[in-house]
Amino acid sequence: MTTYPLYPAREIISMDGLWDFSFSEDFDLQSLDIGSVRYDTCMCVPGAFDCSPAYYCKRGVGVYRRTFTVSEGCAHPLLKLGGLGLRARIWIDGCDVGSVNLPYSGVEIEFPPLSEGMHELVIA
C-alpha cells in the first residue's frame, strides 16, 4: 500500500509479507550478534509475533530478516516503519544503522547509500 507523501523520484519497496524470524527469551537486544541468529520460522509483517500461539505472552526478543533488491543505486535510502513494539535495533547488510526507542510509533531512518542488487535488512 502506498501512502502519502509520495516521492516519484525515489524507488519504493514494500516490505510487507513473510520475513525470516527467530525468537529467544535469552537474546539481549543491546549486545545481539545478528550473525549468530538462527532463523527457524517465518513471521508475517505487518503483524505482532507475541500474539501468535507459539509466542503468546512470552517475553524476549524477536528478530526479523528480509532480503530485498534495489534496481538502481540508491544514494539516500529511507526506511519508513509504520510501527514497532517497545524498541528495536536495525541492521542493513550487517551494519548497525540505528535504534528506535519510541514504542508503537512510526519511524523514518536514513542510512548509507545502497548499490544496485540484493541487500539484507534485520530488525530486532
mmCIF file of C-alpha atoms in Angstrom:
data_model
loop_
_atom_site.group_PDB
_atom_site.id
_atom_site.type_symbol
_atom_site.label_atom_id
_atom_site.label_comp_id
_atom_site.label_asym_id
_atom_site.label_seq_id
_atom_site.Cartn_x
_atom_site.Cartn_y
_atom_site.Cartn_z
ATOM 1 C CA MET A 1 0.000 0.000 0.000
ATOM 2 C CA THR A 2 1.411 3.387 -0.971
ATOM 3 C CA THR A 3 0.604 6.280 1.303
ATOM 4 C CA TYR A 4 1.291 9.997 1.165
ATOM 5 C CA PRO A 5 3.652 11.703 0.848
ATOM 6 C CA LEU A 6 4.690 10.116 -2.446
ATOM 7 C CA TYR A 7 8.234 10.501 -3.761
ATOM 8 C CA PRO A 8 8.126 9.981 -7.555
ATOM 9 C CA ALA A 9 11.913 10.154 -7.911
ATOM 10 C CA ARG A 10 12.523 7.552 -5.185
ATOM 11 C CA GLU A 11 12.124 3.804 -5.655
ATOM 12 C CA ILE A 12 9.624 2.465 -3.121
ATOM 13 C CA ILE A 13 9.920 -1.148 -1.992
ATOM 14 C CA SER A 14 7.137 -2.605 0.132
ATOM 15 C CA MET A 15 8.490 -4.941 2.795
ATOM 16 C CA ASP A 16 5.084 -6.410 3.678
ATOM 17 C CA GLY A 17 4.976 -10.195 3.617
ATOM 18 C CA LEU A 18 6.811 -13.130 5.158
ATOM 19 C CA TRP A 19 10.104 -12.442 6.922
ATOM 20 C CA ASP A 20 12.591 -14.948 8.351
ATOM 21 C CA PHE A 21 12.042 -14.979 12.120
ATOM 22 C CA SER A 22 13.776 -16.043 15.296
ATOM 23 C CA PHE A 23 12.700 -15.615 18.912
ATOM 24 C CA SER A 24 14.622 -16.115 22.123
ATOM 25 C CA GLU A 25 13.962 -15.284 25.733
ATOM 26 C CA ASP A 26 17.769 -15.178 26.113
ATOM 27 C CA PHE A 27 18.628 -12.585 23.422
ATOM 28 C CA ASP A 28 19.957 -9.283 24.752
ATOM 29 C CA LEU A 29 18.984 -6.526 22.331
ATOM 30 C CA GLN A 30 21.965 -4.317 23.204
ATOM 31 C CA SER A 31 24.620 -6.974 22.546
ATOM 32 C CA LEU A 32 22.818 -9.055 19.911
ATOM 33 C CA ASP A 33 25.155 -10.589 17.315
ATOM 34 C CA ILE A 34 22.908 -10.947 14.264
ATOM 35 C CA GLY A 35 25.469 -13.211 12.583
ATOM 36 C CA SER A 36 24.790 -15.918 15.172
ATOM 37 C CA VAL A 37 20.986 -15.791 14.972
ATOM 38 C CA ARG A 38 19.342 -18.949 13.579
ATOM 39 C CA TYR A 39 16.094 -18.206 11.757
ATOM 40 C CA ASP A 40 13.874 -21.208 12.316
ATOM 41 C CA THR A 41 10.499 -19.921 11.142
ATOM 42 C CA CYS A 42 8.734 -17.105 9.281
ATOM 43 C CA MET A 43 6.566 -14.274 10.546
ATOM 44 C CA CYS A 44 4.125 -12.048 8.695
ATOM 45 C CA VAL A 45 4.801 -8.303 8.537
ATOM 46 C CA PRO A 46 2.863 -6.296 9.453
ATOM 47 C CA GLY A 47 1.979 -8.390 12.447
ATOM 48 C CA ALA A 48 2.721 -8.993 16.105
ATOM 49 C CA PHE A 49 4.698 -12.120 16.944
ATOM 50 C CA ASP A 50 3.645 -12.066 20.601
ATOM 51 C CA CYS A 51 0.002 -12.547 19.559
ATOM 52 C CA SER A 52 0.740 -15.777 17.674
ATOM 53 C CA PRO A 53 0.129 -19.033 19.600
ATOM 54 C CA ALA A 54 3.820 -20.048 19.674
ATOM 55 C CA TYR A 55 4.947 -16.824 21.386
ATOM 56 C CA TYR A 56 1.808 -15.675 23.180
ATOM 57 C CA CYS A 57 2.650 -13.801 26.409
ATOM 58 C CA LYS A 58 6.343 -14.712 26.168
ATOM 59 C CA ARG A 59 8.993 -12.085 26.887
ATOM 60 C CA GLY A 60 12.145 -11.890 24.804
ATOM 61 C CA VAL A 61 13.476 -10.566 21.510
ATOM 62 C CA GLY A 62 12.066 -11.339 18.096
ATOM 63 C CA VAL A 63 14.482 -10.950 15.175
ATOM 64 C CA TYR A 64 13.119 -10.380 11.662
ATOM 65 C CA ARG A 65 15.219 -10.742 8.477
ATOM 66 C CA ARG A 66 14.313 -9.927 4.893
ATOM 67 C CA THR A 67 16.288 -9.604 1.676
ATOM 68 C CA PHE A 68 15.313 -7.095 -0.968
ATOM 69 C CA THR A 69 16.645 -5.929 -4.310
ATOM 70 C CA VAL A 70 17.439 -2.365 -5.333
ATOM 71 C CA SER A 71 17.104 -1.954 -9.108
ATOM 72 C CA GLU A 72 19.366 1.110 -9.288
ATOM 73 C CA GLY A 73 21.879 2.568 -6.876
ATOM 74 C CA CYS A 74 20.186 4.440 -4.058
ATOM 75 C CA ALA A 75 22.065 7.486 -2.748
ATOM 76 C CA HIS A 76 19.649 8.392 0.071
ATOM 77 C CA PRO A 77 17.804 5.292 1.328
ATOM 78 C CA LEU A 78 14.980 5.930 3.760
ATOM 79 C CA LEU A 79 13.379 3.172 5.815
ATOM 80 C CA LYS A 80 9.840 4.004 6.896
ATOM 81 C CA LEU A 81 8.293 1.821 9.575
ATOM 82 C CA GLY A 82 4.601 2.154 10.376
ATOM 83 C CA GLY A 83 5.164 0.982 13.932
ATOM 84 C CA LEU A 84 7.292 -1.232 16.133
ATOM 85 C CA GLY A 85 6.931 -2.810 19.544
ATOM 86 C CA LEU A 86 8.675 -1.352 22.535
ATOM 87 C CA ARG A 87 12.096 -0.757 20.968
ATOM 88 C CA ALA A 88 14.281 -2.048 18.154
ATOM 89 C CA ARG A 89 17.700 -2.166 16.524
ATOM 90 C CA ILE A 90 18.115 -2.122 12.748
ATOM 91 C CA TRP A 91 20.879 -3.520 10.535
ATOM 92 C CA ILE A 92 21.359 -3.249 6.781
ATOM 93 C CA ASP A 93 23.843 -5.671 5.216
ATOM 94 C CA GLY A 94 25.227 -6.451 8.673
ATOM 95 C CA CYS A 95 25.885 -2.804 9.613
ATOM 96 C CA ASP A 96 24.040 -1.340 12.597
ATOM 97 C CA VAL A 97 22.170 1.675 11.179
ATOM 98 C CA GLY A 98 20.059 2.729 14.107
ATOM 99 C CA SER A 99 17.838 2.031 17.027
ATOM 100 C CA VAL A 100 14.328 3.039 17.978
ATOM 101 C CA ASN A 101 13.064 3.721 21.490
ATOM 102 C CA LEU A 102 9.616 5.059 20.588
ATOM 103 C CA PRO A 103 7.060 2.377 21.492
ATOM 104 C CA TYR A 104 4.336 1.792 18.915
ATOM 105 C CA SER A 105 5.414 4.794 16.830
ATOM 106 C CA GLY A 106 6.078 5.267 13.144
ATOM 107 C CA VAL A 107 9.753 5.854 12.380
ATOM 108 C CA GLU A 108 11.909 7.071 9.478
ATOM 109 C CA ILE A 109 15.603 6.152 9.385
ATOM 110 C CA GLU A 110 18.091 7.267 6.740
ATOM 111 C CA PHE A 111 21.066 5.019 6.174
ATOM 112 C CA PRO A 112 24.173 4.853 3.954
ATOM 113 C CA PRO A 113 23.845 4.583 0.147
ATOM 114 C CA LEU A 114 22.916 1.229 -1.352
ATOM 115 C CA SER A 115 24.361 -0.217 -4.523
ATOM 116 C CA GLU A 116 22.258 -1.951 -7.147
ATOM 117 C CA GLY A 117 21.496 -5.540 -6.193
ATOM 118 C CA MET A 118 20.373 -7.607 -3.219
ATOM 119 C CA HIS A 119 20.540 -6.395 0.379
ATOM 120 C CA GLU A 120 19.592 -7.760 3.788
ATOM 121 C CA LEU A 121 17.512 -5.924 6.394
ATOM 122 C CA VAL A 122 17.376 -7.190 10.001
ATOM 123 C CA ILE A 123 15.167 -5.717 12.694
ATOM 124 C CA ALA A 124 15.289 -6.951 16.284
#
